[in-house]
Coordinates of C-alpha atoms in Angstrom, one line a residue:
M121 CA -1.1 -50.1 25.9
L122 CA -3.3 -50.1 29.2
V123 CA -4.4 -47.2 28.0
T124 CA -6.3 -48.2 24.5
D125 CA -7.8 -51.3 25.8
N126 CA -9.5 -49.4 28.5
L127 CA -10.3 -46.5 26.3
S128 CA -12.5 -49.5 24.1
D129 CA -14.1 -50.2 28.2
T130 CA -14.4 -46.3 28.8
L131 CA -16.0 -44.9 25.6
K132 CA -18.4 -48.2 26.2
K133 CA -19.2 -47.2 29.8
L134 CA -19.8 -43.3 28.9
K135 CA -22.2 -44.5 27.0
I136 CA -24.2 -46.0 29.2
T137 CA -23.3 -43.4 32.5
A138 CA -23.9 -40.8 30.8
V139 CA -27.7 -42.0 30.2
D140 CA -27.9 -43.2 33.6
R141 CA -25.8 -40.3 35.6
T142 CA -23.8 -42.1 37.7
E143 CA -21.7 -39.8 38.9
D144 CA -18.5 -41.7 40.2
S145 CA -18.6 -44.1 37.6
L146 CA -18.9 -40.7 35.2
E147 CA -15.9 -38.7 36.6
G148 CA -14.0 -42.0 36.7
C149 CA -14.6 -42.2 32.9
L150 CA -13.9 -38.8 31.7
D151 CA -10.8 -38.4 33.2
C152 CA -9.7 -41.7 31.6
L153 CA -10.4 -40.0 28.4
L154 CA -8.8 -36.7 29.6
Q155 CA -5.5 -39.1 30.7
A156 CA -6.1 -41.0 27.2
L157 CA -5.8 -37.4 25.2
A158 CA -2.3 -36.9 26.9
Q159 CA -0.7 -39.4 25.9
N160 CA -1.8 -39.7 22.2
N161 CA -4.6 -37.4 21.3
M162 CA -4.9 -38.2 17.5
E163 CA -5.7 -42.4 17.9
T164 CA -8.2 -40.8 21.3
S165 CA -9.8 -38.4 19.4
E166 CA -9.9 -40.9 16.4
K167 CA -12.2 -43.5 19.1
I168 CA -14.1 -40.8 20.2
Q169 CA -15.1 -40.2 16.6
A170 CA -16.2 -43.6 15.4
S171 CA -17.8 -44.2 18.6
G172 CA -20.5 -42.0 18.3
I173 CA -20.0 -40.4 22.0
L174 CA -19.8 -36.1 20.7
Q175 CA -23.6 -36.6 20.7
L176 CA -24.0 -37.3 24.2
F177 CA -21.8 -34.4 25.4
A178 CA -24.1 -31.8 24.7
S179 CA -26.1 -32.9 27.3
L180 CA -23.4 -33.3 29.6
L181 CA -22.2 -29.8 28.5
T182 CA -25.9 -27.6 30.7
P183 CA -25.4 -25.8 33.2
Q184 CA -27.1 -28.2 35.8
S185 CA -24.3 -30.6 34.9
S186 CA -21.3 -31.0 37.4
F187 CA -18.4 -32.2 35.1
K188 CA -19.6 -29.4 32.4
A189 CA -15.6 -28.0 32.8
K190 CA -14.2 -31.5 32.2
V191 CA -16.2 -31.7 29.1
A192 CA -15.6 -28.9 27.5
N193 CA -11.8 -29.0 28.9
I194 CA -12.2 -33.0 26.4
V195 CA -13.7 -31.2 23.1
A196 CA -11.3 -28.6 23.7
E197 CA -8.5 -31.5 23.5
V198 CA -10.1 -33.2 20.6
A199 CA -10.4 -30.1 18.5
K200 CA -7.2 -30.0 18.7
N201 CA -7.1 -32.1 15.3
E202 CA -8.7 -30.8 12.1
F203 CA -11.3 -33.8 11.2
M204 CA -13.0 -33.5 14.8
R205 CA -13.8 -29.4 14.3
I206 CA -16.4 -29.9 12.1
P207 CA -18.0 -33.8 14.0
C208 CA -17.8 -31.5 16.9
V209 CA -20.3 -28.8 15.4
D210 CA -22.9 -32.1 13.7
A211 CA -22.9 -32.8 17.9
G212 CA -24.7 -29.8 18.7
L213 CA -22.0 -28.9 21.2
I214 CA -21.6 -24.7 20.0
S215 CA -25.3 -23.4 21.1
P216 CA -24.0 -25.1 24.9
L217 CA -20.8 -23.9 25.0
V218 CA -22.4 -20.8 24.3
Q219 CA -24.8 -20.6 26.4
L220 CA -21.8 -21.7 28.9
L221 CA -19.6 -18.1 28.7
N222 CA -22.5 -16.7 31.4
S223 CA -20.9 -19.3 33.6
K224 CA -19.7 -16.8 37.2
D225 CA -16.8 -19.9 37.3
Q226 CA -13.2 -19.7 36.4
E227 CA -12.7 -22.5 35.5
V228 CA -15.9 -23.3 32.6
L229 CA -15.4 -20.3 31.4
L230 CA -11.7 -21.2 31.0
Q231 CA -12.7 -24.7 29.5
T232 CA -15.2 -22.7 27.3
G233 CA -13.3 -20.5 25.8
R234 CA -10.5 -22.9 25.4
A235 CA -13.2 -25.1 23.0
L236 CA -14.9 -22.5 21.4
G237 CA -11.3 -21.6 19.9
N238 CA -9.8 -24.4 18.6
I239 CA -13.1 -25.6 17.3
C240 CA -12.7 -21.9 14.9
Y241 CA -9.4 -22.2 14.2
D242 CA -9.6 -22.5 10.4
S243 CA -13.0 -23.5 10.8
H244 CA -15.3 -22.6 8.7
E245 CA -18.7 -24.3 10.0
G246 CA -17.1 -23.3 13.4
R247 CA -16.4 -19.9 13.4
S248 CA -20.6 -20.0 11.5
A249 CA -22.6 -21.8 15.0
V250 CA -19.8 -19.9 17.5
D251 CA -21.7 -16.4 15.2
Q252 CA -25.0 -18.3 14.9
A253 CA -25.1 -18.2 18.8
G254 CA -23.6 -15.2 19.2
G255 CA -20.7 -15.9 20.9
A256 CA -18.5 -13.6 19.8
Q257 CA -20.5 -10.5 22.0
I258 CA -20.7 -12.1 25.0
V259 CA -17.0 -12.9 25.2
I260 CA -16.6 -9.5 24.2
D261 CA -18.3 -8.2 27.4
H262 CA -16.2 -10.4 29.7
L263 CA -13.2 -9.0 28.1
R264 CA -14.0 -5.1 29.4
S265 CA -15.4 -6.4 32.7
L266 CA -12.2 -8.1 34.1
C267 CA -10.4 -6.2 32.0
S268 CA -9.0 -4.3 35.1
I269 CA -8.3 -7.8 37.0
T270 CA -4.4 -8.3 37.2
D271 CA -4.3 -12.0 38.8
P272 CA -2.5 -15.1 37.0
A273 CA -5.4 -16.9 37.0
N274 CA -7.5 -14.0 35.5
E275 CA -4.8 -13.2 33.2
K276 CA -5.1 -16.5 32.0
L277 CA -8.2 -16.5 30.7
L278 CA -8.0 -12.8 29.3
T279 CA -5.8 -14.8 27.0
V280 CA -8.2 -17.6 26.2
F281 CA -10.4 -15.6 25.4
C282 CA -8.3 -13.8 23.6
G283 CA -7.0 -16.3 21.7
M284 CA -10.6 -18.0 21.1
L285 CA -11.8 -13.7 19.2
M286 CA -8.6 -14.4 16.8
N287 CA -9.7 -17.8 15.7
Y288 CA -12.7 -16.7 15.1
S289 CA -12.3 -13.7 12.4
N290 CA -8.7 -14.1 10.8
E291 CA -8.7 -13.5 8.1
N292 CA -12.5 -13.3 7.9
D293 CA -13.5 -9.7 6.6
S294 CA -17.1 -9.6 8.3
L295 CA -15.9 -11.4 11.6
Q296 CA -13.8 -8.7 12.4
A297 CA -15.5 -6.1 10.9
Q298 CA -18.7 -7.7 14.1
L299 CA -15.6 -7.9 16.0
I300 CA -15.2 -3.8 15.1
N301 CA -19.1 -2.7 15.4
M302 CA -18.8 -4.8 19.1
G303 CA -16.3 -1.8 20.1
V304 CA -13.1 -4.8 20.6
I305 CA -10.7 -2.7 19.1
P306 CA -10.9 -0.4 22.7
T307 CA -11.5 -3.4 24.7
L308 CA -7.9 -5.0 23.3
V309 CA -5.9 -1.5 23.5
K310 CA -7.3 -1.2 27.8
L311 CA -6.0 -4.6 28.0
L312 CA -2.6 -3.9 26.2
G313 CA -1.7 -0.9 28.4
I314 CA -3.0 -2.7 31.7
H315 CA -1.3 -5.8 31.3
C316 CA 1.8 -5.1 29.4
Q317 CA 3.3 -7.2 31.8
N318 CA 2.2 -10.4 30.7
A319 CA 3.8 -11.3 27.7
A320 CA 1.4 -13.9 26.9
L321 CA -1.5 -11.5 26.4
T322 CA 0.3 -8.8 25.2
E323 CA 1.4 -11.9 22.6
M324 CA -2.7 -12.0 21.6
C325 CA -3.3 -8.5 21.7
L326 CA -0.5 -7.8 18.7
V327 CA -1.8 -10.9 16.9
A328 CA -4.8 -9.7 16.9
F329 CA -4.3 -6.1 16.6
G330 CA -2.5 -7.0 13.5
N331 CA -5.5 -9.5 12.2
L332 CA -7.6 -6.0 12.8
A333 CA -5.6 -3.4 11.5
E334 CA -5.7 -4.6 7.6
L335 CA -9.5 -3.8 7.9
E336 CA -10.2 0.0 6.9
S337 CA -12.9 0.6 8.8
S338 CA -11.0 -0.6 12.2
K339 CA -8.3 2.3 11.3
E340 CA -10.6 5.0 12.5
Q341 CA -11.6 3.3 15.7
F342 CA -7.3 2.6 16.1
A343 CA -6.8 6.4 16.0
S344 CA -9.8 7.0 19.0
T345 CA -7.7 5.4 21.2
N346 CA -4.3 6.0 22.8
I347 CA -2.8 2.6 20.9
A348 CA 0.2 4.8 19.5
E349 CA 1.4 5.7 23.5
E350 CA 0.9 1.7 24.1
L351 CA 2.7 0.7 21.4
V352 CA 5.9 2.8 22.2
K353 CA 5.8 2.3 25.8
L354 CA 5.8 -1.7 24.4
F355 CA 8.5 -1.4 21.6
K356 CA 11.2 1.0 23.7
K357 CA 10.7 -2.3 26.4
Q358 CA 11.5 -5.0 23.9
I359 CA 14.9 -6.3 23.4
E360 CA 14.2 -10.1 21.8
H361 CA 14.1 -9.3 17.9
D362 CA 10.9 -11.7 17.7
K363 CA 8.6 -9.6 19.9
R364 CA 10.0 -6.0 18.2
E365 CA 8.8 -7.6 14.7
M366 CA 5.2 -8.3 15.8
I367 CA 4.5 -5.2 17.1
F368 CA 6.2 -3.9 13.8
E369 CA 4.1 -6.2 12.1
V370 CA 0.9 -4.2 13.9
L371 CA 2.2 -0.4 13.5
A372 CA 3.1 -1.1 9.7
P373 CA -0.8 -1.4 8.8
L374 CA -1.5 1.1 11.2
A375 CA 1.3 4.1 10.0
E376 CA -1.1 4.0 6.6
N377 CA -3.7 6.3 8.6
D378 CA -2.6 10.0 8.8
A379 CA -3.7 10.4 12.5
I380 CA -2.2 7.5 13.6
K381 CA 1.3 8.4 11.5
L382 CA 1.1 11.3 14.0
Q383 CA -0.1 9.9 17.2
L384 CA 2.7 7.8 16.3
V385 CA 5.7 10.9 16.0
E386 CA 4.2 12.4 19.2
A387 CA 4.7 9.1 21.0
G388 CA 8.7 8.8 20.3
L389 CA 8.6 6.3 17.1
V390 CA 11.0 7.7 15.1
E391 CA 13.3 8.5 18.6
C392 CA 13.0 4.5 18.3
L393 CA 13.6 4.0 14.8
L394 CA 16.3 6.3 14.6
E395 CA 18.0 4.4 17.6
I396 CA 17.1 1.1 15.8
V397 CA 18.7 2.0 12.8
Q398 CA 21.8 2.9 14.3
Q399 CA 22.2 0.1 15.8
K400 CA 21.7 -2.0 13.5
V401 CA 24.3 -0.4 10.4
D402 CA 27.3 -2.1 10.3
S403 CA 25.4 -5.4 11.4
D404 CA 25.6 -8.7 9.5
K405 CA 23.2 -10.7 11.1
E406 CA 20.1 -11.7 9.5
D407 CA 17.9 -10.2 12.1
D408 CA 19.8 -6.9 12.6
I409 CA 19.2 -6.8 8.5
T410 CA 15.7 -8.1 8.5
E411 CA 15.1 -4.9 11.4
L412 CA 17.2 -2.2 10.5
K413 CA 15.1 -2.3 6.8
T414 CA 11.5 -3.0 8.6
G415 CA 12.2 0.3 10.9
S416 CA 13.8 2.8 8.0
D417 CA 11.0 1.2 5.7
L418 CA 8.6 2.1 8.2
M419 CA 10.2 5.6 9.2
V420 CA 9.3 6.6 5.2
L421 CA 6.5 5.6 5.5
L422 CA 5.2 8.0 8.5
L423 CA 6.2 10.3 6.2
L424 CA 4.3 10.0 3.9
G425 CA 1.5 11.7 5.4
D426 CA 1.6 15.1 5.5
E427 CA 0.7 16.5 9.1
S428 CA 3.5 13.9 10.4
M429 CA 5.9 14.9 7.8
Q430 CA 5.7 18.7 8.4
K431 CA 6.4 18.1 12.0
L432 CA 9.1 16.6 11.1
F433 CA 11.4 18.2 8.5
E434 CA 10.8 21.5 11.8
G435 CA 11.8 23.9 9.1
G436 CA 14.3 22.1 8.2
K437 CA 16.3 22.2 11.7
G438 CA 14.6 18.7 12.7
N439 CA 17.4 16.1 14.6
V440 CA 14.7 13.1 12.6
F441 CA 15.5 15.3 8.9
Q442 CA 19.7 15.9 9.5
R443 CA 19.6 12.3 10.6
V444 CA 18.0 11.2 7.7
L445 CA 20.4 13.3 5.5
S446 CA 23.1 11.4 7.0
W447 CA 22.0 8.4 5.9
I448 CA 22.0 9.3 1.9
P449 CA 26.0 9.2 2.1
S450 CA 25.8 6.1 4.1
N451 CA 27.5 2.7 2.4
N452 CA 23.9 0.4 3.3
H453 CA 22.2 0.0 0.6
Q454 CA 19.2 0.1 2.8
L455 CA 19.4 3.1 4.1
Q456 CA 20.6 4.9 0.7
L457 CA 17.2 4.1 -0.3
A458 CA 15.0 4.8 2.2
G459 CA 17.4 8.0 2.5
A460 CA 16.3 9.3 -0.8
L461 CA 12.8 8.6 -0.3
A462 CA 12.5 10.1 2.8
I463 CA 13.5 12.9 1.1
A464 CA 11.4 13.1 -1.9
N465 CA 8.7 12.4 0.8
F466 CA 9.9 15.3 2.9
A467 CA 9.6 17.6 -1.3
R468 CA 6.1 17.6 -1.5
N469 CA 5.4 21.5 -0.7
D470 CA 7.3 24.3 -2.2
G471 CA 9.4 26.0 0.3
N472 CA 10.7 22.5 2.1
C473 CA 12.2 22.0 -1.5
I474 CA 13.3 25.4 -2.6
H475 CA 15.1 25.0 1.4
M476 CA 16.6 21.4 0.8
V477 CA 18.0 22.7 -2.7
D478 CA 19.6 26.0 -1.0
N479 CA 21.2 23.7 1.3
G480 CA 23.0 21.5 -0.7
I481 CA 20.8 17.8 -0.8
V482 CA 21.2 17.9 -4.6
E483 CA 24.6 17.3 -5.1
K484 CA 24.5 14.7 -2.3
L485 CA 21.6 13.0 -4.2
M486 CA 23.6 13.3 -7.1
D487 CA 27.1 11.7 -5.8
L488 CA 24.6 8.6 -4.8
L489 CA 24.3 8.4 -7.9
D490 CA 26.7 8.5 -9.0
R491 CA 27.9 5.6 -6.9
H492 CA 24.5 3.1 -9.0
V493 CA 25.4 4.5 -12.4
E494 CA 27.0 1.4 -13.2
D495 CA 25.3 -1.8 -12.7
G496 CA 23.8 -0.4 -9.3
N497 CA 20.7 -0.8 -7.0
V498 CA 17.7 -0.4 -9.2
T499 CA 15.8 1.3 -6.1
V500 CA 18.0 3.7 -5.1
Q501 CA 18.1 4.3 -8.9
H502 CA 14.3 4.7 -8.8
A503 CA 14.3 6.7 -4.7
A504 CA 16.8 9.7 -6.3
L505 CA 15.5 10.0 -9.6
S506 CA 11.8 10.2 -7.6
A507 CA 13.7 12.8 -4.5
L508 CA 15.4 15.1 -7.5
R509 CA 11.9 15.3 -9.7
N510 CA 10.3 16.5 -6.4
L511 CA 12.7 18.8 -5.9
A512 CA 12.2 19.9 -9.1
I513 CA 8.6 21.4 -9.2
P514 CA 9.3 24.5 -7.7
V515 CA 10.0 27.3 -11.1
I516 CA 12.8 29.1 -8.3
N517 CA 14.7 25.2 -7.5
K518 CA 15.0 25.1 -11.7
A519 CA 18.0 27.2 -13.2
K520 CA 20.1 26.3 -9.5
M521 CA 19.8 22.2 -10.0
L522 CA 20.4 22.9 -13.7
S523 CA 23.5 25.0 -13.0
A524 CA 24.2 22.1 -10.9
G525 CA 25.0 19.7 -13.2
V526 CA 21.8 17.5 -12.5
T527 CA 20.7 16.5 -16.3
E528 CA 24.4 15.4 -16.5
T529 CA 24.3 12.8 -14.3
V530 CA 20.0 12.2 -15.1
L531 CA 21.7 11.2 -18.4
K532 CA 23.8 8.9 -16.9
F533 CA 20.6 6.6 -16.7
L534 CA 19.5 6.7 -20.5
K535 CA 20.9 3.5 -20.8
S536 CA 19.0 1.6 -17.8
E537 CA 17.1 -1.0 -19.0
M538 CA 14.7 -0.7 -15.9
P539 CA 10.8 1.0 -16.7
P540 CA 10.3 2.7 -13.4
V541 CA 14.2 4.3 -13.8
Q542 CA 13.1 5.5 -17.3
F543 CA 9.6 6.7 -16.3
K544 CA 11.1 8.8 -12.8
L545 CA 14.1 9.6 -15.1
L546 CA 11.9 11.7 -17.9
G547 CA 9.7 13.0 -15.0
T548 CA 12.6 14.3 -14.1
L549 CA 14.6 15.7 -17.0
R550 CA 10.4 17.0 -17.8
M551 CA 10.5 19.1 -14.5
L552 CA 13.8 20.8 -15.5
I553 CA 12.9 21.8 -18.7
D554 CA 9.8 23.9 -17.3
A555 CA 9.7 27.1 -19.2
Q556 CA 13.8 26.7 -19.2
A557 CA 13.9 27.6 -22.9
E558 CA 17.7 27.5 -22.4
A559 CA 18.0 24.1 -21.7
A560 CA 15.2 22.9 -22.8
E561 CA 17.4 23.5 -26.4
Q562 CA 20.1 21.7 -25.0
L563 CA 18.5 18.1 -24.7
G564 CA 16.7 19.2 -27.2
K565 CA 19.6 18.9 -29.6
N566 CA 21.2 16.2 -27.8
V567 CA 20.9 13.2 -31.0
K568 CA 21.7 10.4 -28.2
L569 CA 18.6 12.0 -26.2
V570 CA 15.4 12.5 -28.3
E571 CA 16.5 8.9 -30.4
R572 CA 16.2 7.0 -26.9
L573 CA 12.6 9.4 -26.7
V574 CA 11.0 7.8 -29.9
E575 CA 12.6 4.2 -28.7
W576 CA 10.6 4.4 -25.5
C577 CA 7.4 6.2 -27.1
E578 CA 6.8 3.2 -28.8
A579 CA 6.8 1.0 -25.3
K580 CA 3.5 -0.8 -25.1
D581 CA 3.8 -2.7 -22.1
H582 CA 5.0 0.2 -19.9
A583 CA 2.2 2.8 -20.3
G584 CA 3.8 5.3 -17.9
V585 CA 7.1 5.5 -19.6
M586 CA 5.2 5.7 -23.2
G587 CA 3.2 8.3 -21.9
E588 CA 6.3 10.6 -20.2
S589 CA 8.3 10.1 -23.3
N590 CA 5.6 11.8 -25.6
R591 CA 5.2 14.8 -23.3
L592 CA 9.0 15.3 -22.5
L593 CA 9.3 15.1 -26.6
S594 CA 6.4 18.0 -26.9
A595 CA 8.1 19.8 -23.9
L596 CA 11.1 19.9 -25.6
I597 CA 9.2 21.6 -28.2
R598 CA 7.1 24.0 -26.6
H599 CA 9.3 25.2 -24.1
S600 CA 12.5 25.5 -27.2
K601 CA 10.9 27.4 -29.7
S602 CA 13.5 25.9 -31.7
K603 CA 14.4 25.2 -35.4
D604 CA 17.2 22.9 -33.9
V605 CA 15.4 21.0 -32.2
I606 CA 12.4 20.5 -33.7
K607 CA 15.1 19.1 -36.6
T608 CA 16.5 16.8 -34.8
I609 CA 13.4 15.5 -33.3
V610 CA 11.7 15.2 -36.9
Q611 CA 14.8 12.7 -38.1
S612 CA 14.3 10.9 -34.8
G613 CA 11.6 9.8 -36.4
G614 CA 9.5 11.4 -33.5
I615 CA 6.2 13.8 -35.3
K616 CA 4.9 10.1 -35.4
H617 CA 4.6 10.0 -32.0
L618 CA 3.2 13.8 -31.5
V619 CA 0.6 13.1 -33.7
T620 CA -0.5 9.8 -31.9
M621 CA -0.5 11.6 -28.6
A622 CA -2.7 14.0 -29.7
T623 CA -5.6 11.0 -29.7
S624 CA -4.9 10.5 -26.2
E625 CA -7.1 9.9 -23.5
H626 CA -5.5 12.5 -20.7
V627 CA -6.7 16.0 -22.8
I628 CA -3.7 17.3 -20.5
M629 CA -1.2 15.2 -23.0
Q630 CA -3.4 16.0 -26.0
N631 CA -3.2 19.9 -25.3
E632 CA 0.9 19.7 -24.9
A633 CA 0.8 17.4 -28.4
L634 CA -0.7 19.7 -29.7
V635 CA 1.0 23.0 -29.0
A636 CA 4.0 20.9 -30.2
L637 CA 2.6 20.0 -33.9
A638 CA 1.4 24.1 -33.9
L639 CA 5.4 25.5 -32.8
I640 CA 6.4 22.9 -35.5
A641 CA 4.0 23.7 -38.4
A642 CA 4.6 27.7 -37.6
L643 CA 8.7 26.6 -37.3
E644 CA 9.7 23.8 -39.9
L645 CA 7.4 22.9 -41.6
G646 CA 8.3 22.3 -45.1
T647 CA 10.7 19.9 -42.6
A648 CA 7.9 17.7 -41.2
E649 CA 5.9 18.1 -44.0
K650 CA 5.9 14.4 -45.1
D651 CA 6.5 12.4 -41.3
L652 CA 3.1 15.3 -40.4
E653 CA 0.6 13.9 -43.7
S654 CA 2.0 10.1 -43.5
A655 CA 0.8 10.3 -39.6
K656 CA -2.5 11.6 -41.1
L657 CA -2.7 14.2 -38.9
V658 CA -5.6 16.4 -41.3
Q659 CA -7.2 12.8 -40.4
I660 CA -6.8 13.4 -37.1
L661 CA -7.9 17.2 -36.3
H662 CA -10.9 16.6 -38.4
R663 CA -11.7 13.8 -35.9
L664 CA -11.4 16.0 -32.5
L665 CA -13.6 19.2 -34.0
A666 CA -16.1 16.6 -35.1
D667 CA -16.1 14.7 -31.7
E668 CA -18.7 16.6 -28.8
R669 CA -16.6 15.1 -26.5
S670 CA -13.8 16.4 -27.8
A671 CA -13.0 19.2 -24.1
P672 CA -12.3 23.3 -25.6
E673 CA -8.8 23.7 -25.0
I674 CA -8.8 20.3 -28.0
K675 CA -11.2 22.0 -30.3
Y676 CA -9.0 25.8 -30.0
N677 CA -6.2 24.0 -30.6
S678 CA -6.6 21.7 -33.1
M679 CA -8.5 24.9 -35.1
V680 CA -5.0 27.2 -34.6
L681 CA -2.8 24.1 -35.8
I682 CA -5.2 23.3 -38.7
C683 CA -5.0 26.6 -40.1
A684 CA -0.7 26.6 -39.6
L685 CA -0.5 23.8 -41.7
M686 CA -2.2 25.8 -44.7
G687 CA 1.5 26.9 -45.5
S688 CA 1.7 23.4 -46.9
E689 CA 0.6 22.7 -50.7
S690 CA 0.2 19.0 -49.6
L691 CA -1.4 19.6 -46.9
H692 CA -3.9 22.3 -47.3
K693 CA -4.7 19.9 -50.1
E694 CA -5.7 17.8 -47.2
V695 CA -7.8 20.0 -45.6
Q696 CA -10.3 21.3 -48.6
D697 CA -10.4 18.0 -49.3
L698 CA -12.2 16.6 -45.7
A699 CA -14.9 19.4 -45.8
F700 CA -13.5 20.9 -42.7
L701 CA -15.7 24.0 -43.2
D702 CA -19.2 22.5 -42.2
V703 CA -17.5 21.2 -39.2
V704 CA -15.6 24.2 -37.8
S705 CA -18.6 27.5 -38.4
K706 CA -21.1 24.7 -36.4
L707 CA -17.5 26.0 -34.1
R708 CA -18.6 30.0 -34.4
S709 CA -22.5 29.0 -32.1
H710 CA -19.7 27.1 -29.0
E711 CA -20.7 28.1 -25.6
N712 CA -16.6 28.5 -24.7
K713 CA -15.6 32.3 -26.2
S714 CA -12.6 31.5 -27.2
V715 CA -13.8 28.6 -29.4
A716 CA -16.2 30.6 -30.3
Q717 CA -13.9 33.1 -31.4
Q718 CA -11.5 30.7 -32.6
A719 CA -13.9 29.3 -34.8
S720 CA -14.4 32.5 -37.3
L721 CA -11.5 33.5 -37.1
T722 CA -10.6 29.5 -38.9
E723 CA -13.2 29.6 -41.4
Q724 CA -12.3 33.1 -43.0
R725 CA -8.8 31.7 -43.3
L726 CA -10.7 28.2 -44.8
T727 CA -12.5 30.4 -46.9
V728 CA -10.7 32.2 -48.5
E729 CA -7.6 29.3 -48.9
S730 CA -10.5 27.5 -50.5

């Protein structure tokens, strides 16, 4: 109780002595305030605010004042309370505090750094004031000049300065960008290298990196330092889960940059990650499960860079590639997922894909999918299908994968209700049947598949699934050129979707639709006639030809299709009614030779038939 009674007296006394400057009693008053703050910070701060004494502090924070360190300490203590930060700014304390950053006295610098850091914490007004007073640059200059001194007092000061910059820029993109432009990144990386034995300072650097790494502009600066090496070195020394987690939080955003991916691989991060996986794979402790996930996710992220991926593939002989392969048959879902995603990432060029298919990866992925058919793990299904889709891209792999039975495995997921799985399933089948007439015919006569495709062509909420279903329908016709496939698609109600696809905003899809429709018209016009009519195909073709924005190949294929439709009486009549001749004769002078030629042929055909 004593302190609080004394406090009111102290505050009154301070008001008088601050003006009169009687040094002894002033020092006594300040000590009394610090003691009161130590006992009950919040209550004391409220009283300080109510007394109006903050304004007097500005005059006690001048370079000449013998109490500047003590007053800065008091400001640092009161600014721990959110309600005191704006009053400190309003009392004009920022400018004198920033001036004190030019002091040579270590204690003054320490308390000033604390005061400014606390005032900036979550306070827009505090940050603005420090920004206007130019505080950040002075602190960065100190960090640079004090960087190499490793005595404890100096490390404490460096930690406070790092903390101040953190509070100053946290979650504020423009202030973070300002610090990056002032060159804070190389300085912090150097600090981390020199003071890696100091836990508090290391932690501060990590938090700072974590914040700054979120900014795109920081990545290039990070890439020009040896941050990768320093972080991997630090990571190898950490045993505690929390510390490793902190390093992970910096590594993840940094590893989004391809240059840094390669540096991390060269610094040996992958070996660390593989070790973590090995240690944690059978544990059911919460922390270990988290670390396994973070480690394997990061591994997959490193494989997203072309150079880092190729370096780790090592022609398919690499230790890393082999280890990742062994994750696929494991019983741990997280590892199965990471393994499948890693294979999908390795499968980004033909050479790798061909090597992997020749070395039995397809069977491993099919086994994995078989384990996840019944209420399986959706992310694992999606990842394994992604890997198969990528592996199916090289022409030489298609027949091998078809004879391995990939389509049968993939079709087991037709009943899936999950759009991401549906999307990858469709993409995989489309890749597999590209220029594979027999497989396209087999799939195209599969009524269950075709009916599901027609259903998905109406999935308005999932543009990706809708687009892929349309593309697969068209591909089945284009690659099989089979009457039976066309009949199956007509019976399942697929024609209207192919006609709609001809109006897609993507030229490639429009084109695929027109080629498929031309095959339908050439092979099974009688069967499809009614559906083509009710889908208003002729009107759509007229629109495509009249529209100046249509690509040349769209105009060309639309005219080919018009000629093919002449074999149907009712469609022929529609063509005559729509004055196609005008549109077509204009295209005779089209700059594209093929279009102009086709226009002449089509015009002759229209004239003869009219």
